[in-house]
Coordinates of C-alpha atoms in Angstrom, one line a residue:
M1 CA 29.5 -1.9 -68.5
L2 CA 33.3 -2.2 -69.0
S3 CA 33.1 -5.9 -68.5
Y4 CA 30.4 -6.0 -71.1
I5 CA 32.5 -4.0 -73.5
R6 CA 35.5 -6.3 -72.9
S7 CA 33.4 -9.4 -73.4
G8 CA 32.1 -7.9 -76.7
I9 CA 28.6 -7.5 -78.0
P10 CA 27.3 -10.8 -79.2
L11 CA 27.3 -11.1 -83.0
K12 CA 23.7 -12.4 -83.1
L13 CA 22.6 -8.8 -82.0
F14 CA 23.8 -7.5 -85.4
R15 CA 21.6 -9.9 -87.2
R16 CA 18.4 -8.6 -85.5
P17 CA 16.7 -5.6 -87.1
E18 CA 15.5 -4.3 -83.7
F19 CA 19.1 -3.7 -82.7
W20 CA 19.6 -1.4 -85.7
V21 CA 16.4 0.5 -84.9
V22 CA 17.6 1.2 -81.4
T23 CA 21.0 2.2 -82.8
L24 CA 19.2 4.6 -85.3
L25 CA 17.3 6.1 -82.4
G26 CA 20.6 6.6 -80.5
A27 CA 22.1 8.3 -83.5
L28 CA 19.0 10.6 -83.6
F29 CA 19.6 11.4 -80.0
V30 CA 23.2 12.4 -80.7
I31 CA 22.0 14.6 -83.6
T32 CA 19.5 16.4 -81.4
V33 CA 22.1 16.9 -78.7
Y34 CA 24.6 18.5 -81.0
A35 CA 22.1 20.1 -83.4
D36 CA 23.1 23.6 -82.3
L37 CA 26.9 22.9 -82.6
L38 CA 26.3 21.3 -86.0
R39 CA 24.5 24.4 -87.2
G40 CA 27.3 26.6 -85.9
Q41 CA 25.1 28.4 -83.4
Q42 CA 25.8 29.3 -79.8
L43 CA 24.2 27.2 -77.0
S44 CA 21.7 29.6 -75.6
G45 CA 18.9 29.1 -73.1
D46 CA 16.1 30.3 -75.4
E47 CA 12.7 28.6 -75.8
F48 CA 13.8 26.6 -78.8
Q49 CA 16.7 25.2 -76.9
L50 CA 14.4 24.1 -74.0
V51 CA 12.2 22.3 -76.5
L52 CA 15.2 20.6 -78.0
F53 CA 16.4 19.7 -74.6
A54 CA 13.1 18.1 -73.8
L55 CA 13.3 16.2 -77.1
Q56 CA 16.8 15.0 -76.1
Q57 CA 15.4 13.5 -72.9
A58 CA 12.6 11.7 -74.7
F59 CA 15.1 10.2 -77.1
F60 CA 17.5 9.2 -74.3
L61 CA 14.9 7.5 -72.2
S62 CA 13.2 5.8 -75.3
V63 CA 16.5 4.3 -76.5
I64 CA 17.4 2.9 -73.1
A65 CA 13.9 1.5 -72.5
I66 CA 13.7 -0.2 -75.9
A67 CA 17.2 -1.6 -75.7
T68 CA 16.6 -3.0 -72.2
W69 CA 13.2 -4.4 -73.1
R70 CA 14.4 -6.1 -76.3
F71 CA 17.9 -7.2 -75.3
G72 CA 18.1 -7.3 -71.6
F73 CA 20.0 -5.6 -68.8
A74 CA 23.5 -5.7 -70.4
V75 CA 22.5 -4.1 -73.7
G76 CA 20.3 -1.5 -72.0
F77 CA 23.0 -0.6 -69.5
F78 CA 25.5 -0.4 -72.4
F79 CA 23.3 2.1 -74.3
W80 CA 22.7 4.1 -71.1
G81 CA 26.5 4.5 -70.5
A82 CA 27.3 5.1 -74.2
L83 CA 24.6 7.8 -74.7
G84 CA 25.4 9.3 -71.3
A85 CA 29.1 9.6 -72.3
V86 CA 28.1 11.3 -75.5
T87 CA 26.0 13.8 -73.6
I88 CA 28.7 14.8 -71.1
P89 CA 30.8 17.1 -73.5
Y90 CA 27.6 18.8 -74.7
A91 CA 26.5 19.3 -71.1
A92 CA 29.8 20.7 -70.1
I93 CA 29.7 23.2 -73.0
Y94 CA 26.1 24.2 -72.4
L95 CA 26.5 24.6 -68.7
T96 CA 29.6 26.8 -69.2
A97 CA 27.5 29.2 -71.4
N98 CA 24.3 28.9 -69.4
W99 CA 25.2 27.9 -65.9
H100 CA 22.4 27.1 -63.5
P101 CA 22.4 24.6 -60.7
N102 CA 18.9 23.5 -61.4
L103 CA 19.8 22.6 -65.0
L104 CA 22.8 20.5 -63.7
L105 CA 20.5 18.8 -61.2
E106 CA 18.0 18.1 -64.0
M107 CA 20.6 16.4 -66.1
I108 CA 21.7 14.3 -63.2
V109 CA 18.1 13.3 -62.5
I110 CA 17.6 12.3 -66.2
G111 CA 20.6 10.1 -66.0
L112 CA 19.4 8.5 -62.8
V113 CA 16.0 8.0 -64.2
G114 CA 17.5 6.3 -67.2
L115 CA 19.5 4.0 -64.9
A116 CA 16.4 3.2 -62.8
E117 CA 14.5 2.5 -66.1
V118 CA 17.1 -0.1 -67.0
G119 CA 16.8 -1.7 -63.6
L120 CA 13.0 -1.7 -63.5
I121 CA 12.6 -3.1 -67.0
N122 CA 15.2 -5.8 -66.3
A123 CA 13.5 -6.7 -63.0
Y124 CA 10.1 -6.9 -64.8
E125 CA 11.5 -9.1 -67.5
Q126 CA 13.3 -11.3 -65.0
G127 CA 10.2 -11.6 -62.9
K128 CA 8.1 -12.5 -65.9
K129 CA 10.7 -15.1 -66.9
K130 CA 10.7 -16.6 -63.4
L131 CA 6.9 -16.6 -63.4
L132 CA 6.8 -18.5 -66.7
E133 CA 9.3 -20.9 -65.4
Y134 CA 7.3 -21.5 -62.3
Q135 CA 4.2 -21.9 -64.4
R136 CA 5.9 -24.5 -66.5
H137 CA 7.1 -26.2 -63.3
L138 CA 3.5 -26.3 -62.0
E139 CA 2.2 -27.6 -65.3
D140 CA 4.9 -30.4 -65.2
R141 CA 3.9 -31.2 -61.6
V142 CA 0.2 -31.3 -62.5
K143 CA 1.0 -33.6 -65.4
E144 CA 3.1 -35.9 -63.1
R145 CA 0.3 -35.9 -60.5
T146 CA -2.2 -36.6 -63.2
V147 CA -0.2 -39.6 -64.4
D148 CA 0.2 -40.8 -60.8
L149 CA -3.5 -40.4 -60.1
T150 CA -4.4 -42.2 -63.4
R151 CA -2.2 -45.1 -62.4
A152 CA -3.7 -45.2 -58.9
N153 CA -7.2 -45.2 -60.3
L154 CA -6.4 -48.0 -62.7
A155 CA -4.9 -50.0 -59.8
L156 CA -8.0 -49.3 -57.7
E157 CA -10.3 -50.3 -60.5
R158 CA -8.3 -53.6 -61.0
D159 CA -8.5 -54.1 -57.2
I160 CA -12.3 -53.5 -57.2
I161 CA -12.7 -55.9 -60.1
E162 CA -10.6 -58.6 -58.3
R163 CA -12.6 -58.1 -55.1
K164 CA -15.9 -58.5 -57.0
R165 CA -14.6 -61.6 -58.7
I166 CA -13.6 -63.1 -55.3
E167 CA -16.9 -62.1 -53.7
G168 CA -18.7 -63.8 -56.6
E169 CA -16.7 -66.9 -56.2
L170 CA -17.4 -66.9 -52.4
R171 CA -21.2 -66.4 -53.0
E172 CA -21.1 -69.2 -55.5
A173 CA -19.3 -71.4 -53.1
L174 CA -21.7 -70.5 -50.3
A175 CA -24.6 -71.2 -52.5
Q176 CA -23.3 -74.7 -53.1
V177 CA -22.8 -75.4 -49.4
K178 CA -25.7 -77.2 -47.8
T179 CA -25.9 -77.7 -44.0
L180 CA -28.4 -79.2 -41.6
T181 CA -29.4 -77.0 -38.7
G182 CA -32.3 -76.8 -36.2
L183 CA -34.7 -79.5 -35.1
L184 CA -35.6 -82.3 -37.5
P185 CA -39.1 -83.9 -37.1
M186 CA -38.4 -87.7 -37.2
C187 CA -40.9 -90.5 -37.0
A188 CA -40.3 -92.5 -33.8
N189 CA -41.0 -95.8 -35.5
C190 CA -39.8 -95.8 -39.1
K191 CA -37.2 -93.0 -38.6
K192 CA -38.5 -90.9 -41.6
I193 CA -38.0 -87.2 -41.6
R194 CA -40.6 -84.6 -42.5
D195 CA -39.4 -81.8 -44.8
D196 CA -40.6 -78.2 -44.9
K197 CA -43.4 -79.0 -47.3
G198 CA -44.8 -81.7 -45.1
Y199 CA -43.6 -84.7 -47.0
W200 CA -41.9 -87.6 -45.2
S201 CA -38.7 -88.9 -46.6
S202 CA -36.2 -91.5 -45.6
V203 CA -33.2 -90.4 -43.6
E204 CA -30.9 -91.0 -46.5
K205 CA -32.9 -89.0 -49.0
Y206 CA -33.4 -86.1 -46.6
I207 CA -29.7 -85.8 -45.7
S208 CA -28.6 -86.2 -49.3
T209 CA -31.0 -83.4 -50.4
H210 CA -30.0 -81.0 -47.6
S211 CA -26.2 -81.7 -47.4
E212 CA -23.2 -82.8 -49.4
A213 CA -23.2 -86.2 -47.7
E214 CA -23.7 -89.4 -49.7
F215 CA -24.7 -92.8 -48.5
T216 CA -23.3 -96.3 -49.1
H217 CA -25.1 -99.2 -47.6
G218 CA -23.9 -102.0 -45.5
I219 CA -25.1 -104.2 -42.5
C220 CA -23.9 -103.7 -38.9
P221 CA -23.0 -106.7 -36.8
D222 CA -26.1 -106.5 -34.7
C223 CA -28.4 -106.6 -37.8
L224 CA -26.4 -109.5 -39.2
E225 CA -27.0 -111.5 -36.0
K226 CA -30.8 -110.7 -36.3
L227 CA -31.1 -111.3 -40.0
Y228 CA -28.8 -114.2 -40.3
P229 CA -28.8 -116.1 -37.0
S230 CA -27.6 -119.3 -38.5
Y231 CA -24.5 -117.6 -39.7
Y232 CA -24.0 -114.9 -37.2
G233 CA -26.1 -116.0 -34.2
P234 CA -24.9 -116.5 -30.7
G235 CA -21.7 -118.4 -30.5
K236 CA -21.0 -117.8 -34.2
K237 CA -18.0 -115.8 -35.5
K238 CA -18.9 -112.2 -36.1
P239 CA -17.3 -110.2 -38.9
A240 CA -14.8 -107.6 -38.0
G241 CA -16.0 -104.0 -38.2

């Protein structure tokens, strides 16, 4: 508390109406504590004095609770120390006139309850603050993960589209590829080939239909010799190739 007093109460507290409400309650506490002395009456242990003492405790704990809840540990602890210091002279005077060990113990307990109240309320507020910070941290992590997952999904969708495009191109390429497989029924004499529908076609036409091969015509040396014996017969010069 001394370090808090040396550092000074922040000026912004004086601009808040809640601070003045707490201060007013603290002043009422002081008035209830010294009510008998202000009226010039002796401090006696009658029934009215006990009711007044109970009211003092309610004011004391209320002021500390509100100060701690609204302004944090430092302000709540400051009010606890300030109001406790104000109560000490009255307690000394009252106990001198009405000494009882249980009454002293009760005053000490009230002081400890007020101190525990400051600690508990501050711990609750700090825990709530940490919980909110952790919740915001989780929300930020969820947003980051959502962005990452969105990017991953977009990349996956692009990859799927690209794969489908490549598969389409492959199917189209395979559809254009024509190959000849299996046994081909061929005429032993004219060398025509029978297709699946039973029609006979020349070798050139069949192969051109069922493959990518194309034909260009020429005459081999043996046929030249048969067809043109006068030019390419025995003893004549045969063309190269």
